[in-house]
Tab-separated table of C-alpha atoms in Angstrom:
chain	number	residue	atom	x	y	z
A	1	UNK	CA	18.189	-7.561	10.393
A	2	UNK	CA	18.918	-8.418	6.797
A	3	UNK	CA	22.314	-7.585	5.203
A	4	UNK	CA	20.241	-5.828	2.473
A	5	UNK	CA	18.671	-3.341	4.980
A	6	UNK	CA	18.715	0.115	3.388
A	7	UNK	CA	21.423	2.462	4.658
A	8	UNK	CA	20.280	5.340	6.810
A	9	UNK	CA	16.837	3.803	7.641
A	10	UNK	CA	16.065	3.040	11.322
A	11	UNK	CA	14.028	0.077	12.435
A	12	UNK	CA	11.806	-0.344	15.475
A	13	UNK	CA	10.149	-3.650	16.356
A	14	UNK	CA	7.431	-3.285	19.109
A	15	UNK	CA	5.705	-6.245	20.719
A	16	UNK	CA	2.367	-4.326	20.810
A	17	UNK	CA	1.120	-0.942	19.850
A	18	UNK	CA	-2.180	0.718	19.231
A	19	UNK	CA	-1.421	1.704	15.656
A	20	UNK	CA	1.935	1.851	13.807
A	21	UNK	CA	0.748	5.027	11.973
A	22	UNK	CA	-0.227	6.624	15.343
A	23	UNK	CA	3.216	5.664	16.646
A	24	UNK	CA	4.841	7.239	13.544
A	25	UNK	CA	3.014	10.506	14.297
A	26	UNK	CA	4.277	10.475	17.864
A	27	UNK	CA	7.932	9.863	17.076
A	28	UNK	CA	8.192	11.728	13.774
A	29	UNK	CA	9.225	15.189	15.265
A	30	UNK	CA	12.285	13.515	16.891
A	31	UNK	CA	13.439	11.452	13.964
A	32	UNK	CA	16.689	12.321	12.161
A	33	UNK	CA	15.871	10.141	9.189
A	34	UNK	CA	13.342	7.575	7.806
A	35	UNK	CA	12.214	4.776	10.071
A	36	UNK	CA	10.362	1.533	9.790
A	37	UNK	CA	8.061	0.782	12.735
A	38	UNK	CA	6.863	-2.875	12.981
A	39	UNK	CA	4.261	-4.048	15.552
A	40	UNK	CA	4.030	-7.747	16.250
A	41	UNK	CA	0.504	-6.960	17.499
A	42	UNK	CA	-1.602	-3.877	16.643
A	43	UNK	CA	-4.722	-3.302	18.748
A	44	UNK	CA	-6.281	-0.251	16.923
A	45	UNK	CA	-5.318	-0.704	13.255
A	46	UNK	CA	-7.240	1.292	10.745
A	47	UNK	CA	-7.684	1.445	6.997
A	48	UNK	CA	-8.840	4.056	4.559
A	49	UNK	CA	-11.673	6.400	5.628
A	50	UNK	CA	-11.472	5.264	9.192
A	51	UNK	CA	-12.313	1.635	8.597
A	52	UNK	CA	-11.067	-0.932	11.036
A	53	UNK	CA	-8.104	-3.041	9.994
A	54	UNK	CA	-8.114	-6.378	11.844
A	55	UNK	CA	-4.643	-7.488	12.743
A	56	UNK	CA	-4.342	-10.905	14.444
A	57	UNK	CA	-0.904	-11.954	15.756
A	58	UNK	CA	1.301	-13.254	12.926
A	59	UNK	CA	0.106	-10.742	10.368
A	60	UNK	CA	2.176	-7.866	9.200
A	61	UNK	CA	1.608	-4.368	10.420
A	62	UNK	CA	4.253	-1.699	9.848
A	63	UNK	CA	4.699	1.985	9.036
A	64	UNK	CA	7.464	3.745	7.139
A	65	UNK	CA	7.697	7.271	8.321
A	66	UNK	CA	9.848	9.951	6.591
A	67	UNK	CA	10.164	13.543	5.710
A	68	UNK	CA	9.596	13.642	1.964
A	69	UNK	CA	10.092	16.715	-0.089
A	70	UNK	CA	7.762	18.178	-2.728
A	71	UNK	CA	4.064	19.083	-2.807
A	72	UNK	CA	1.397	16.992	-1.292
A	73	UNK	CA	0.239	15.461	-4.611
A	74	UNK	CA	3.853	14.192	-5.254
A	75	UNK	CA	4.149	12.958	-1.694
A	76	UNK	CA	0.910	10.958	-2.142
A	77	UNK	CA	2.491	8.968	-4.959
A	78	UNK	CA	4.295	6.957	-2.241
A	79	UNK	CA	1.152	4.834	-2.215
A	80	UNK	CA	2.326	3.463	-5.590
A	81	UNK	CA	5.870	3.078	-4.338
A	82	UNK	CA	4.520	0.951	-1.418
A	83	UNK	CA	2.346	-1.118	-3.684
A	84	UNK	CA	5.230	-1.947	-6.023
A	85	UNK	CA	7.528	-2.735	-3.015
A	86	UNK	CA	4.866	-5.016	-1.550
A	87	UNK	CA	4.395	-6.968	-4.860
A	88	UNK	CA	8.212	-7.273	-5.234
A	89	UNK	CA	8.586	-8.460	-1.573
A	90	UNK	CA	5.843	-10.992	-1.963
A	91	UNK	CA	7.323	-12.364	-5.173
A	92	UNK	CA	10.623	-12.722	-3.467
A	93	UNK	CA	9.379	-14.573	-0.454
A	94	UNK	CA	7.183	-16.903	-2.523
A	95	UNK	CA	9.075	-17.169	-5.760
A	96	UNK	CA	5.684	-17.118	-7.431
A	97	UNK	CA	5.157	-13.967	-9.574
A	98	UNK	CA	1.787	-15.281	-10.810
A	99	UNK	CA	-1.279	-14.331	-8.839
A	100	UNK	CA	-0.264	-10.984	-7.478
A	101	UNK	CA	-1.977	-7.847	-8.793
A	102	UNK	CA	-2.282	-4.209	-7.777
A	103	UNK	CA	-5.690	-2.742	-7.158
A	104	UNK	CA	-6.132	1.011	-7.381
A	105	UNK	CA	-5.667	2.929	-5.206
A	106	UNK	CA	-4.023	1.062	-2.384
A	107	UNK	CA	-4.445	-2.785	-2.310
A	108	UNK	CA	-2.334	-5.759	-3.352
A	109	UNK	CA	-4.332	-8.876	-4.472
A	110	UNK	CA	-3.461	-12.541	-4.520
A	111	UNK	CA	-5.507	-14.844	-6.739
A	112	UNK	CA	-8.190	-12.166	-6.898
A	113	UNK	CA	-8.488	-11.688	-3.109
A	114	UNK	CA	-7.326	-8.802	-0.943
A	115	UNK	CA	-3.972	-9.681	0.636
A	116	UNK	CA	-2.589	-6.313	1.666
A	117	UNK	CA	-3.597	-2.726	2.130
A	118	UNK	CA	-1.778	0.640	2.375
A	119	UNK	CA	-2.759	3.763	4.274
A	120	UNK	CA	-1.027	7.142	3.873
A	121	UNK	CA	-1.246	9.755	6.577
A	122	UNK	CA	0.558	13.139	6.610
A	123	UNK	CA	1.442	15.732	9.108
A	124	UNK	CA	2.084	19.302	8.070
A	125	UNK	CA	0.759	22.808	7.630
A	126	UNK	CA	-0.363	24.645	4.502
A	127	UNK	CA	1.003	23.248	1.317
A	128	UNK	CA	3.923	21.365	2.922
A	129	UNK	CA	3.978	17.868	4.346
A	130	UNK	CA	6.452	17.688	7.253
A	131	UNK	CA	6.129	13.924	7.802
A	132	UNK	CA	4.527	11.075	5.897
A	133	UNK	CA	3.448	7.754	7.372
A	134	UNK	CA	3.019	4.917	4.966
A	135	UNK	CA	1.088	2.197	6.823
A	136	UNK	CA	1.137	-1.256	5.409
A	137	UNK	CA	-0.850	-4.316	6.531
A	138	UNK	CA	-0.415	-7.858	5.060
A	139	UNK	CA	-2.464	-10.967	5.926
A	140	UNK	CA	0.537	-13.272	6.287
A	141	UNK	CA	-1.256	-15.973	8.307
A	142	UNK	CA	-4.758	-14.882	8.859
A	143	UNK	CA	-7.569	-13.373	6.658
A	144	UNK	CA	-10.474	-11.485	8.206
A	145	UNK	CA	-14.075	-12.409	7.549
A	146	UNK	CA	-15.470	-11.141	4.240
A	147	UNK	CA	-17.598	-8.040	4.231
A	148	UNK	CA	-20.588	-7.440	1.959
A	149	UNK	CA	-19.560	-5.908	-1.404
A	150	UNK	CA	-15.847	-6.101	-0.725
A	151	UNK	CA	-13.268	-8.383	-2.210
A	152	UNK	CA	-12.736	-11.625	-0.290
A	153	UNK	CA	-9.798	-11.359	2.067
A	154	UNK	CA	-7.043	-13.941	1.667
A	155	UNK	CA	-3.789	-14.700	3.505
A	156	UNK	CA	-0.431	-15.644	2.165
A	157	UNK	CA	-0.559	-18.920	4.036
A	158	UNK	CA	-4.029	-19.934	2.799
A	159	UNK	CA	-3.157	-19.212	-0.814
A	160	UNK	CA	0.383	-20.418	-1.048
A	161	UNK	CA	0.927	-22.699	2.006
A	162	UNK	CA	3.905	-20.459	2.938
A	163	UNK	CA	4.495	-19.190	6.484
A	164	UNK	CA	6.535	-15.927	6.774
A	165	UNK	CA	7.109	-14.035	9.992
A	166	UNK	CA	6.548	-10.270	10.158
A	167	UNK	CA	10.316	-9.674	10.864
A	168	UNK	CA	11.272	-11.859	7.852
A	169	UNK	CA	8.877	-9.955	5.569
A	170	UNK	CA	10.138	-6.555	6.728
A	171	UNK	CA	13.663	-7.605	5.932
A	172	UNK	CA	12.511	-8.119	2.292
A	173	UNK	CA	10.072	-5.169	2.073
A	174	UNK	CA	12.439	-2.505	3.337
A	175	UNK	CA	15.002	-2.876	0.473
A	176	UNK	CA	12.220	-3.123	-2.123
A	177	UNK	CA	10.681	0.037	-0.815
A	178	UNK	CA	14.049	1.833	-0.885
A	179	UNK	CA	14.442	0.829	-4.556
A	180	UNK	CA	11.117	2.211	-5.640
A	181	UNK	CA	11.555	5.379	-3.495
A	182	UNK	CA	14.860	5.890	-5.296
A	183	UNK	CA	13.136	5.536	-8.692
A	184	UNK	CA	10.498	8.121	-7.663
A	185	UNK	CA	13.008	10.610	-6.257
A	186	UNK	CA	15.496	10.208	-9.157
A	187	UNK	CA	13.298	9.845	-12.192
A	188	UNK	CA	9.891	11.069	-11.125
A	189	UNK	CA	6.609	9.299	-11.279
A	190	UNK	CA	6.835	8.013	-14.813
A	191	UNK	CA	8.762	4.780	-14.120
A	192	UNK	CA	6.660	4.068	-11.019
A	193	UNK	CA	3.448	4.720	-13.005
A	194	UNK	CA	4.439	2.367	-15.793
A	195	UNK	CA	5.588	-0.407	-13.414
A	196	UNK	CA	2.335	-0.105	-11.457
A	197	UNK	CA	0.171	-0.341	-14.574
A	198	UNK	CA	2.132	-3.386	-15.695
A	199	UNK	CA	0.835	-5.113	-12.581
A	200	UNK	CA	-2.630	-3.514	-12.378
A	201	UNK	CA	-5.695	-5.570	-11.731
A	202	UNK	CA	-8.537	-5.356	-14.293
A	203	UNK	CA	-6.762	-3.005	-16.645
A	204	UNK	CA	-8.884	-2.668	-19.688
A	205	UNK	CA	-11.914	-4.216	-17.947
A	206	UNK	CA	-15.134	-2.702	-16.592
A	207	UNK	CA	-15.002	-1.496	-13.017
A	208	UNK	CA	-17.078	0.758	-10.682
A	209	UNK	CA	-15.451	3.766	-8.917
A	210	UNK	CA	-17.403	5.133	-6.005
A	211	UNK	CA	-16.614	8.533	-4.575
A	212	UNK	CA	-18.264	10.057	-1.550
A	213	UNK	CA	-20.995	11.561	-3.766
A	214	UNK	CA	-21.110	9.571	-6.988
A	215	UNK	CA	-20.649	6.198	-8.626
A	216	UNK	CA	-19.080	5.816	-12.045
A	217	UNK	CA	-18.959	2.671	-14.151
A	218	UNK	CA	-16.622	2.256	-17.099
A	219	UNK	CA	-13.493	0.758	-18.558
A	220	UNK	CA	-10.419	1.060	-16.473
A	221	UNK	CA	-7.765	2.719	-18.733
A	222	UNK	CA	-4.920	3.154	-16.157
A	223	UNK	CA	-3.703	5.992	-13.992
A	224	UNK	CA	-2.535	9.475	-15.233
A	225	UNK	CA	0.629	11.374	-14.480
A	226	UNK	CA	-0.554	12.245	-11.033
A	227	UNK	CA	-1.839	8.806	-10.085
A	228	UNK	CA	-5.530	9.548	-10.588
A	229	UNK	CA	-7.795	6.781	-11.997
A	230	UNK	CA	-8.707	7.056	-15.646
A	231	UNK	CA	-12.127	5.654	-16.474
A	232	UNK	CA	-13.748	5.589	-19.890
A	233	UNK	CA	-17.574	5.923	-19.406
A	234	UNK	CA	-20.573	6.321	-21.609
A	235	UNK	CA	-20.190	10.052	-21.026
A	236	UNK	CA	-16.480	10.199	-21.931
A	237	UNK	CA	-13.251	9.776	-20.035
A	238	UNK	CA	-13.318	10.695	-16.381
A	239	UNK	CA	-10.252	11.241	-14.224
A	240	UNK	CA	-10.956	10.383	-10.551
A	241	UNK	CA	-8.387	11.355	-7.913
A	242	UNK	CA	-10.011	9.474	-5.046
A	243	UNK	CA	-12.518	6.670	-4.908
A	244	UNK	CA	-13.203	3.135	-3.896
A	245	UNK	CA	-13.032	0.614	-6.778
A	246	UNK	CA	-15.357	-2.405	-7.115
A	247	UNK	CA	-15.113	-5.227	-9.700
């Protein structure tokens, strides 16, 4: 474990698990504080909207589980915390700030390809979230096959020639996550929002945002004070809280 490991945060490294987010849900009731769960192999990884997340050995699959305070919309802003932490960790291990970009709502890109994804899952009743699982997958060594209409997947190894183990990457990611979590808790969403937009992919360019029911094309103007996508369309500005974005 790194000397920079955040104080009060537990760490579990498992040789194999079905899903780190599923394990987070199982152990959350018994946790006394936040915990990172790292799986060296994940057999049933999943992404947003139930999509499969392929996770060959050597790639990064981990979940940060905690008991955050605040309403669900504020809790959900941890996806931006995770994205910023991922970007900072990747820059640290590669010493190459160029090439990394943040794609709304939950991806990290390298040289225009999808390198990492984030999945938030909550457990709670009513308006309160009792536990939050922030699942993170990074293609450290292997990139899955491309899917029609989606960004090409890339790996850190293929794009930079650098080989990083999951344990090494977690040692860098955990302090970065603690930093941005501290910014959110101490100062609110404003500094997180600004930092995220500073690294946003295709800001000021035309994109397509597809919800379950509709598809909207327009200029990506950033994210609002809640984290929703702001899109300037021919019909005026639209604020979209949840969608898939295509370039």
